[in-house]
mmCIF file of C-alpha atoms in Angstrom:
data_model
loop_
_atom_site.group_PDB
_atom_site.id
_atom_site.type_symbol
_atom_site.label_atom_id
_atom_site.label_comp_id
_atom_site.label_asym_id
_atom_site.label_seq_id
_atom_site.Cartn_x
_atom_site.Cartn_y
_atom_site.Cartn_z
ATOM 1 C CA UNK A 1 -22.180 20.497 -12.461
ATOM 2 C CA UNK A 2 -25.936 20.728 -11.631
ATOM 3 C CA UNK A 3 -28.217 23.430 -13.001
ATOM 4 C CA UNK A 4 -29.842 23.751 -9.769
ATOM 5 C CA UNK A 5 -33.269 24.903 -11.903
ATOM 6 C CA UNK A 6 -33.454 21.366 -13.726
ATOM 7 C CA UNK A 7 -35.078 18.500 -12.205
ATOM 8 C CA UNK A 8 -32.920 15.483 -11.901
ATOM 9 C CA UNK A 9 -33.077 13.377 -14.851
ATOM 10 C CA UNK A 10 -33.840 9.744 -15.246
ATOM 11 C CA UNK A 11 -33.648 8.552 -11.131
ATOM 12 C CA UNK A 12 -37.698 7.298 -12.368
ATOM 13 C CA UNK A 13 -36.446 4.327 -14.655
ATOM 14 C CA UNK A 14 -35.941 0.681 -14.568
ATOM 15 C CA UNK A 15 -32.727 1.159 -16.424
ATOM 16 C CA UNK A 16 -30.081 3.732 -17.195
ATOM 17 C CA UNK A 17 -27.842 3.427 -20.372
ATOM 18 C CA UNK A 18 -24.444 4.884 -19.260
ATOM 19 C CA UNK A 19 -24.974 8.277 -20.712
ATOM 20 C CA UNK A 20 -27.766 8.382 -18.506
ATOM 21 C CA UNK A 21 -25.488 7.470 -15.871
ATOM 22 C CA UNK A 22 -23.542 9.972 -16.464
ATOM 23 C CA UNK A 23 -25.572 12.786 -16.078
ATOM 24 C CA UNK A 24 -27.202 11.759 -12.962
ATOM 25 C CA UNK A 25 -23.521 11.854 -11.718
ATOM 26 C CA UNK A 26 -23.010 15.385 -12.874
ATOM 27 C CA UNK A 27 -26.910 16.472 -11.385
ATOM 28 C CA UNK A 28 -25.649 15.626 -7.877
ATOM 29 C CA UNK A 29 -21.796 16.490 -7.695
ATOM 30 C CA UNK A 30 -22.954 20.032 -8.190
ATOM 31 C CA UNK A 31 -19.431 21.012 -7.034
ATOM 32 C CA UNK A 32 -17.456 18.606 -9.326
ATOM 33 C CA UNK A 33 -15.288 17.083 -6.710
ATOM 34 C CA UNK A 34 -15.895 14.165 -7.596
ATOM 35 C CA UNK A 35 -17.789 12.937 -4.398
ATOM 36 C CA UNK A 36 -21.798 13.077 -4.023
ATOM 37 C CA UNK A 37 -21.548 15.034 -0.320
ATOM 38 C CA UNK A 38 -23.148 16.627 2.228
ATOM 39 C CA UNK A 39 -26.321 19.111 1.176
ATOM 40 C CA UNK A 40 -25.799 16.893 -2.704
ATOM 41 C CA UNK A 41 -26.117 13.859 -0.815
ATOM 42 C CA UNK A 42 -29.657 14.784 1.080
ATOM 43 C CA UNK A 43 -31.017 16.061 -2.568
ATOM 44 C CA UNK A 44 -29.448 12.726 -3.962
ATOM 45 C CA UNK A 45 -31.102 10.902 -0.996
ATOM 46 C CA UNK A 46 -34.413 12.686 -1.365
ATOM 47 C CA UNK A 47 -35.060 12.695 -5.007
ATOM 48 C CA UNK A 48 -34.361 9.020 -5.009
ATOM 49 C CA UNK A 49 -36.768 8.361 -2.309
ATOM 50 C CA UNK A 50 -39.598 10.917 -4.475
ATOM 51 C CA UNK A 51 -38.378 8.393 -7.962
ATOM 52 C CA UNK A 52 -39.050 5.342 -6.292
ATOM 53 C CA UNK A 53 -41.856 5.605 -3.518
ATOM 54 C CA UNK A 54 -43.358 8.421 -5.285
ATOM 55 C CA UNK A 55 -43.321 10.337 -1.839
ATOM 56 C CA UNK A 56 -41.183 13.394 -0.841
ATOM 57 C CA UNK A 57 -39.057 13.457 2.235
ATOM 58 C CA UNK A 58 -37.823 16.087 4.885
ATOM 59 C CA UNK A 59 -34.207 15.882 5.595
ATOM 60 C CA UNK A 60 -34.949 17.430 9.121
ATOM 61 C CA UNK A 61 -37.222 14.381 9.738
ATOM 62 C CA UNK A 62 -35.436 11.852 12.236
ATOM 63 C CA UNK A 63 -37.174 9.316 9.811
ATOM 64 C CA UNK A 64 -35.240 10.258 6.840
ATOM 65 C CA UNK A 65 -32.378 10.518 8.596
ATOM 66 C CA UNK A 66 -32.888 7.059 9.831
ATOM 67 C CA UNK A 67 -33.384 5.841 6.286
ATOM 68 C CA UNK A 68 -30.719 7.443 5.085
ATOM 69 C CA UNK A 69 -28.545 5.796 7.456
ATOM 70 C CA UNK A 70 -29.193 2.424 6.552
ATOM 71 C CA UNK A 71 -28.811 3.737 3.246
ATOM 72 C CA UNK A 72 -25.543 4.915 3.331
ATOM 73 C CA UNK A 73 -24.099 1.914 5.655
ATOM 74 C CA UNK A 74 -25.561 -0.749 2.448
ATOM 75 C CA UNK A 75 -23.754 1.754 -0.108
ATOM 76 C CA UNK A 76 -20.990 3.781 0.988
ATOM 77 C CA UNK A 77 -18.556 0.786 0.881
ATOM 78 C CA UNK A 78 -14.906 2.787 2.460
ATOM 79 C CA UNK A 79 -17.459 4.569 5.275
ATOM 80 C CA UNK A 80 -16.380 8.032 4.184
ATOM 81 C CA UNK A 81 -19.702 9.654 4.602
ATOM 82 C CA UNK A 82 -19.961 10.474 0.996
ATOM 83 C CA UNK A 83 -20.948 8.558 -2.344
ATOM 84 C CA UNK A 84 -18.309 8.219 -5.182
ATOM 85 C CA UNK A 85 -18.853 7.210 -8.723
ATOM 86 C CA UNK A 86 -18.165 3.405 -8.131
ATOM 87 C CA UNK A 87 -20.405 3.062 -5.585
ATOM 88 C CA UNK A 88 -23.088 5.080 -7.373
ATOM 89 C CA UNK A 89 -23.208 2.215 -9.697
ATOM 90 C CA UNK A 90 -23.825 -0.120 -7.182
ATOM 91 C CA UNK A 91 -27.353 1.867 -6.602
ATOM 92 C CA UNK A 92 -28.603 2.521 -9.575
ATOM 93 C CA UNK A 93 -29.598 0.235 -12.376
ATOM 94 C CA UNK A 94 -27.231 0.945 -15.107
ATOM 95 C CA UNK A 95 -27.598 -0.574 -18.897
ATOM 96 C CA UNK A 96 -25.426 -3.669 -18.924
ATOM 97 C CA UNK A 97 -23.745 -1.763 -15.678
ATOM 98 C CA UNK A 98 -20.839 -1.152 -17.673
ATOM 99 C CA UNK A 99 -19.034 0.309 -14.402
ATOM 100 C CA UNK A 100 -19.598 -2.934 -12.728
ATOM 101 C CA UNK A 101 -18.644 -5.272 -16.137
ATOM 102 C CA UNK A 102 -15.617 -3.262 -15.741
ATOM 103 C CA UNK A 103 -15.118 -4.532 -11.914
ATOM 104 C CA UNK A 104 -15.737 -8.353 -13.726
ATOM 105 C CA UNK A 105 -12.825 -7.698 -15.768
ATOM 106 C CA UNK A 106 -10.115 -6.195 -13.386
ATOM 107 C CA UNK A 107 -10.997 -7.586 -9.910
ATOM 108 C CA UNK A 108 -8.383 -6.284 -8.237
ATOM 109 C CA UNK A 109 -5.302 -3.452 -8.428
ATOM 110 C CA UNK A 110 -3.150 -6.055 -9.598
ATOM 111 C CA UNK A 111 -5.239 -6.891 -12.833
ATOM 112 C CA UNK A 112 -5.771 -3.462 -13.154
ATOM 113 C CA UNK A 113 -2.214 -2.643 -13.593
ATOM 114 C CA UNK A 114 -1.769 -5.595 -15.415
ATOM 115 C CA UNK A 115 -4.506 -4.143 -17.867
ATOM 116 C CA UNK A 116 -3.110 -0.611 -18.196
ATOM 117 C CA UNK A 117 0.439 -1.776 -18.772
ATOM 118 C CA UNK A 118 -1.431 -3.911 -21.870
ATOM 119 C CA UNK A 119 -3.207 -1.097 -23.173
ATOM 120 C CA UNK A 120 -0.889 2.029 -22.232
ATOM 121 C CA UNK A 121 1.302 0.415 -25.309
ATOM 122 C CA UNK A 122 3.484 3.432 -26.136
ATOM 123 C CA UNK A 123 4.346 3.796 -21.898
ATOM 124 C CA UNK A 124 2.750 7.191 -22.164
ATOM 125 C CA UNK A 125 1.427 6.996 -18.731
ATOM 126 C CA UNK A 126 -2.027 7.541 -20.509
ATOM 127 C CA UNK A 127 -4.547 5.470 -22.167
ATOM 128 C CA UNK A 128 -5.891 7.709 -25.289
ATOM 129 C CA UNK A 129 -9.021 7.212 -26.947
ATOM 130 C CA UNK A 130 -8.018 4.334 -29.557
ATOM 131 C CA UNK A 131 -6.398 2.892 -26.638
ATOM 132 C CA UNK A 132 -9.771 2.996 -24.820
ATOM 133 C CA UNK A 133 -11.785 1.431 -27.073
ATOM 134 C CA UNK A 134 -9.536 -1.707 -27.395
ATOM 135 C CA UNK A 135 -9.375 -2.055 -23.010
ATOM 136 C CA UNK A 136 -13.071 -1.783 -23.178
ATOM 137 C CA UNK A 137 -13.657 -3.721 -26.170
ATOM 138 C CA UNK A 138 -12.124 -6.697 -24.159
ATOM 139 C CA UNK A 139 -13.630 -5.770 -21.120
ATOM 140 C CA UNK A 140 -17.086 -6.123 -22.712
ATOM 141 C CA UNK A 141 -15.744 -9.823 -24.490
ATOM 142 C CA UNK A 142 -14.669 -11.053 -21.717
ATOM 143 C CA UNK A 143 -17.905 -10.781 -19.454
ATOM 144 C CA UNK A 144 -20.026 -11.873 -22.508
ATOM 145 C CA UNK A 145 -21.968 -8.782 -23.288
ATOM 146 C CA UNK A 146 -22.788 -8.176 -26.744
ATOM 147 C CA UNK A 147 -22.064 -4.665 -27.971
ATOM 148 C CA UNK A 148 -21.611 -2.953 -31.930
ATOM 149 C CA UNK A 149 -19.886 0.096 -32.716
ATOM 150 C CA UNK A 150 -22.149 2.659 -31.619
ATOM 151 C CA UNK A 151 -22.337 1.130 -28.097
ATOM 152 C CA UNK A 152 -18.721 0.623 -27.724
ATOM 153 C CA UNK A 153 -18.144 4.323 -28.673
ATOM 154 C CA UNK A 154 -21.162 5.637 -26.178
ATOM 155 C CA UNK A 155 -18.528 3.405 -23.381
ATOM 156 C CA UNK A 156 -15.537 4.773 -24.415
ATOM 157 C CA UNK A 157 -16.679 8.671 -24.975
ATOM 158 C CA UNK A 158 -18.867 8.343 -21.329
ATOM 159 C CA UNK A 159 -16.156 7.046 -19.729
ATOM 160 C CA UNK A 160 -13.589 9.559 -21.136
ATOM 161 C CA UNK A 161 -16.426 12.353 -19.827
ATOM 162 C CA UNK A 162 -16.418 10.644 -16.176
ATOM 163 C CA UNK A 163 -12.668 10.838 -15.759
ATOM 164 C CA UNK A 164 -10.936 12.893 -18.248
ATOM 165 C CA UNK A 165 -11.021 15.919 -16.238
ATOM 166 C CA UNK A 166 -8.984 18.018 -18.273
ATOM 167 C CA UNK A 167 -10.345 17.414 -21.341
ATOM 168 C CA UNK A 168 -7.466 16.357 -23.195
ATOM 169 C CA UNK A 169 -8.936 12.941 -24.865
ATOM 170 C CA UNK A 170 -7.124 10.665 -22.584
ATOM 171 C CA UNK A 171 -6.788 8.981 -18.839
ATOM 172 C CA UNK A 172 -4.266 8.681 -16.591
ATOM 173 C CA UNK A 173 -3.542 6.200 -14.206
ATOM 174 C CA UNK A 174 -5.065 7.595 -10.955
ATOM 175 C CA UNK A 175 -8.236 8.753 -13.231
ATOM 176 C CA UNK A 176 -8.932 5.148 -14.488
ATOM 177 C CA UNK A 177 -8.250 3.737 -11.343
ATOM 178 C CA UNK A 178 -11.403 5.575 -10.197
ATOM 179 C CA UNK A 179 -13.354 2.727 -11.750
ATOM 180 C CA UNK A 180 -12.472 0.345 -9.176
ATOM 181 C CA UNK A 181 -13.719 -0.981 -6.278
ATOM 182 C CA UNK A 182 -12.716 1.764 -3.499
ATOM 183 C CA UNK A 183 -11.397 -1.099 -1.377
ATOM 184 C CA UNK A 184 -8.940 -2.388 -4.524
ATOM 185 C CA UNK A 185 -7.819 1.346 -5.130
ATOM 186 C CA UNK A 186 -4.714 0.986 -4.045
ATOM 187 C CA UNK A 187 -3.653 4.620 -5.320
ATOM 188 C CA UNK A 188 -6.146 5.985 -2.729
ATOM 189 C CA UNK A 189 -3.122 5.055 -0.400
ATOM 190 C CA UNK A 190 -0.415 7.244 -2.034
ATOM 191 C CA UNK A 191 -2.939 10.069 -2.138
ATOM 192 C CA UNK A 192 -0.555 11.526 1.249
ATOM 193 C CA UNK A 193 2.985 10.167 -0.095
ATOM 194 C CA UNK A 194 3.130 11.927 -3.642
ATOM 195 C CA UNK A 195 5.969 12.966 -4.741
ATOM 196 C CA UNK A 196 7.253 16.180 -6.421
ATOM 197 C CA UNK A 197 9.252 15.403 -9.790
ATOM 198 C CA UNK A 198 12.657 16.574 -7.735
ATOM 199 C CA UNK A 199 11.600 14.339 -4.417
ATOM 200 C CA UNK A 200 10.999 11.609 -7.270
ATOM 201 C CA UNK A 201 14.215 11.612 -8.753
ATOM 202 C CA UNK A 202 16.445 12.284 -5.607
ATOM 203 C CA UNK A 203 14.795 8.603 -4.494
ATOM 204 C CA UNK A 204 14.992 6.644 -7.568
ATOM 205 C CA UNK A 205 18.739 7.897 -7.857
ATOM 206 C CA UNK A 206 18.933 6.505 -3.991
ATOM 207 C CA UNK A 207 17.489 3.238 -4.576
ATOM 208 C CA UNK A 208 18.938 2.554 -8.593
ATOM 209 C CA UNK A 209 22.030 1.964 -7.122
ATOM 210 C CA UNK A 210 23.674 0.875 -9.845
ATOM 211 C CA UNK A 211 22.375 3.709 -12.104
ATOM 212 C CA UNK A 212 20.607 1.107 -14.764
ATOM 213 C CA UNK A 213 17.708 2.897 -14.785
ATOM 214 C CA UNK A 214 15.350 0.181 -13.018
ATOM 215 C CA UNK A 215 14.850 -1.415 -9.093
ATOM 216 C CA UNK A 216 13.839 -4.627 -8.842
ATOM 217 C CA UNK A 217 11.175 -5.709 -6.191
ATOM 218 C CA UNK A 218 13.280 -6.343 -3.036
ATOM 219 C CA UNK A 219 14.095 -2.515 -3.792
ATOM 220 C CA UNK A 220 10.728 -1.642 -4.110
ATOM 221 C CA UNK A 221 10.196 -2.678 -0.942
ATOM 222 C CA UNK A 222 12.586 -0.828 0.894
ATOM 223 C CA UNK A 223 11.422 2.080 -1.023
ATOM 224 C CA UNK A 224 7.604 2.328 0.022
ATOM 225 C CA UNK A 225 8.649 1.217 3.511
ATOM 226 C CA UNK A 226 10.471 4.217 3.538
ATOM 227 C CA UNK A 227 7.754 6.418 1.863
ATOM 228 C CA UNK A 228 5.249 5.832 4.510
ATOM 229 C CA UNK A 229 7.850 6.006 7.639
ATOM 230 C CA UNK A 230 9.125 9.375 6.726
ATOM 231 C CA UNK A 231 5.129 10.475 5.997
ATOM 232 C CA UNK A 232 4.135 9.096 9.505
ATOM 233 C CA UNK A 233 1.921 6.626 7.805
ATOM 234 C CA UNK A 234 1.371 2.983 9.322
ATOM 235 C CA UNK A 235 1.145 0.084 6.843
ATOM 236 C CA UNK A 236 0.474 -3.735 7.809
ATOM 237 C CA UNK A 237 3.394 -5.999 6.365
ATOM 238 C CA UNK A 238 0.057 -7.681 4.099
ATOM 239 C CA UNK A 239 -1.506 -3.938 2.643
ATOM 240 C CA UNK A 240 2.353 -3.191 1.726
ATOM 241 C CA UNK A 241 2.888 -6.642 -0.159
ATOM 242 C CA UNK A 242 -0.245 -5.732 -2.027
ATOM 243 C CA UNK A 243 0.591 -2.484 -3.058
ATOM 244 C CA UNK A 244 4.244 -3.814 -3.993
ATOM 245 C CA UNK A 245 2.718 -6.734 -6.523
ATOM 246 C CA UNK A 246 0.255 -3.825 -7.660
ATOM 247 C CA UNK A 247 2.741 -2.077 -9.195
ATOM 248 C CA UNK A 248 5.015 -4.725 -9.782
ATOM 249 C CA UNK A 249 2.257 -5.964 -12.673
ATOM 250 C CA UNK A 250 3.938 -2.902 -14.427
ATOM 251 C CA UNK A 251 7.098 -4.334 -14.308
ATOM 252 C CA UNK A 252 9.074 -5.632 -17.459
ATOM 253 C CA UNK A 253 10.138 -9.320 -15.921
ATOM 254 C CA UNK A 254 10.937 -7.739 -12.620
ATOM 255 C CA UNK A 255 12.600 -4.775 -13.785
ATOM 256 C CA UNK A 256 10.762 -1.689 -12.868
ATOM 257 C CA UNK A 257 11.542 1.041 -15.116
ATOM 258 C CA UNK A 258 11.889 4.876 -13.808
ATOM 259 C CA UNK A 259 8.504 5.865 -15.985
ATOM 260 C CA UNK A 260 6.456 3.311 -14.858
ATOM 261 C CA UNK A 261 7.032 4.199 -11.070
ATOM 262 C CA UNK A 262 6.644 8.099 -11.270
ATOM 263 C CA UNK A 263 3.238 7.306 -12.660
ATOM 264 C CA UNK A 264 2.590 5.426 -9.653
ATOM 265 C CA UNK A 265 4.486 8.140 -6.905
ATOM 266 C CA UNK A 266 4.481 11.570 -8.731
ATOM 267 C CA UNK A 267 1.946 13.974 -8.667
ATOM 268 C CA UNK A 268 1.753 14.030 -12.756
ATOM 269 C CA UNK A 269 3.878 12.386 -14.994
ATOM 270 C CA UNK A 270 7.008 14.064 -15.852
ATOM 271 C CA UNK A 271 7.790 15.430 -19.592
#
């Protein structure tokens, strides 16, 4: 959260390392909700306009609200009326943008699930710190960028700050799905259709028929259908394939294993 007595820090310079990143990030979502918003988005607004034009701005000003505006219809990519941590790092210039090597490397949901299912090796439903560092060791391979140890740790331990809310050294799904594109977030869409462990397990009994512990992807299908008609949501036939192959990538050759789906459709994973 912001100390509200401290200047922001580093908006001035040509380039932020992602520790710097990181604390701009915290300066401006003085209410930790993950969103720049509101009052934090004027002061965002503002002090950026003061780092790089070296002139201060009124937010009452029809000017400023002009420019800010523009701003905000170059940046805020879903048109929420609020900046998010993916699109912050399409504004500022981050050190090797890590954030945005990271878009490089999983493009879409679908690679990103095909990632975490690498890298989530003992099914957890979490990526832990030595788990981490290997996902963003190849991340940083495969988009050429030369790092050494120390780097690769100042990655994993900033990214584990961004989204490890509770502190306990390692990400879940719906955290590390934060770092992509807001468009190619397809958990954004179950964010109204979570389910409770006892809702979870009253479905996947429904739809496992045969009791072996799996559905396969014609199942699937009915499922999510289902999910969004009884939570009055409306889904084109194209969105729903996506989201289907999305979490199919976490499939075991077609099989989709109870565990893998509740991290997908519960609310946590279950113990």
């Amino acid at each position: 959260m912001a100390n509200k007595g401290q200047q922001p820090p580093y908006l001035h310079l040509a380039e932020l390392t992602a520790s710097q990143f990181l604390d701009i990030w915290k300066h401006f979502d003085a209410d930790g909700n993950g969103y720049i918003e509101g009052k934090e988005l004027e002061n965002f607004f503002s002090q950026l306009e003061i780092a790089r034009r070296g002139a201060g701005a009124d937010p009452s000003n029809a000017a400023f609200k002009g420019k800010m505006t523009e701003f905000m219809q170059k940046f805020d990519k879903n048109k929420d009326g609020r900046i998010e941590m993916s699109e912050l790092a399409q504004i500022l210039p981050t050190e090797e943008n890590f954030l945005l090597c990271f878009r490089q490397f999983v493009g879409s949901s679908t690679e990103f699930m095909t990632a975490w299912r690498k890298y989530d090796t003992d099914r957890s439903g979490f990526i832990e710190t030595n788990e981490l560092k290997g996902f963003l060791s190849d991340l940083l391979k495969k988009a050429n960028r030369h790092y050494d140890d120390q780097k690769l740790l100042e990655y994993t331990q900033t990214i584990l700050k961004m989204f490890d809310l509770n502190g306990d050294g390692k990400l879940g799904l719906s955290e590390m799905a934060r770092l992509l594109p807001v468009q190619e977030n397809f958990l954004l869409k179950f964010q109204g259709v979570r389910l409770t462990a006892e809702q979870f397990n009253a479905i996947f009994a429904y739809y496992d028929k045969d009791g072996n512990g799996y559905i396969d992807e014609q199942e699937l299908d009915a499922l999510l259908k289902d999910l969004y008609e009884k939570n009055n949501k409306e889904v084109d036939s194209k969105s729903l394939n996506g989201y289907k192959q999305s979490i199919m990538a976490l499939s075991d050759g077609g099989k989709l294993y109870r565990t893998e789906l509740e991290i997908v459709l519960c609310r946590e994973p279950m113990q």
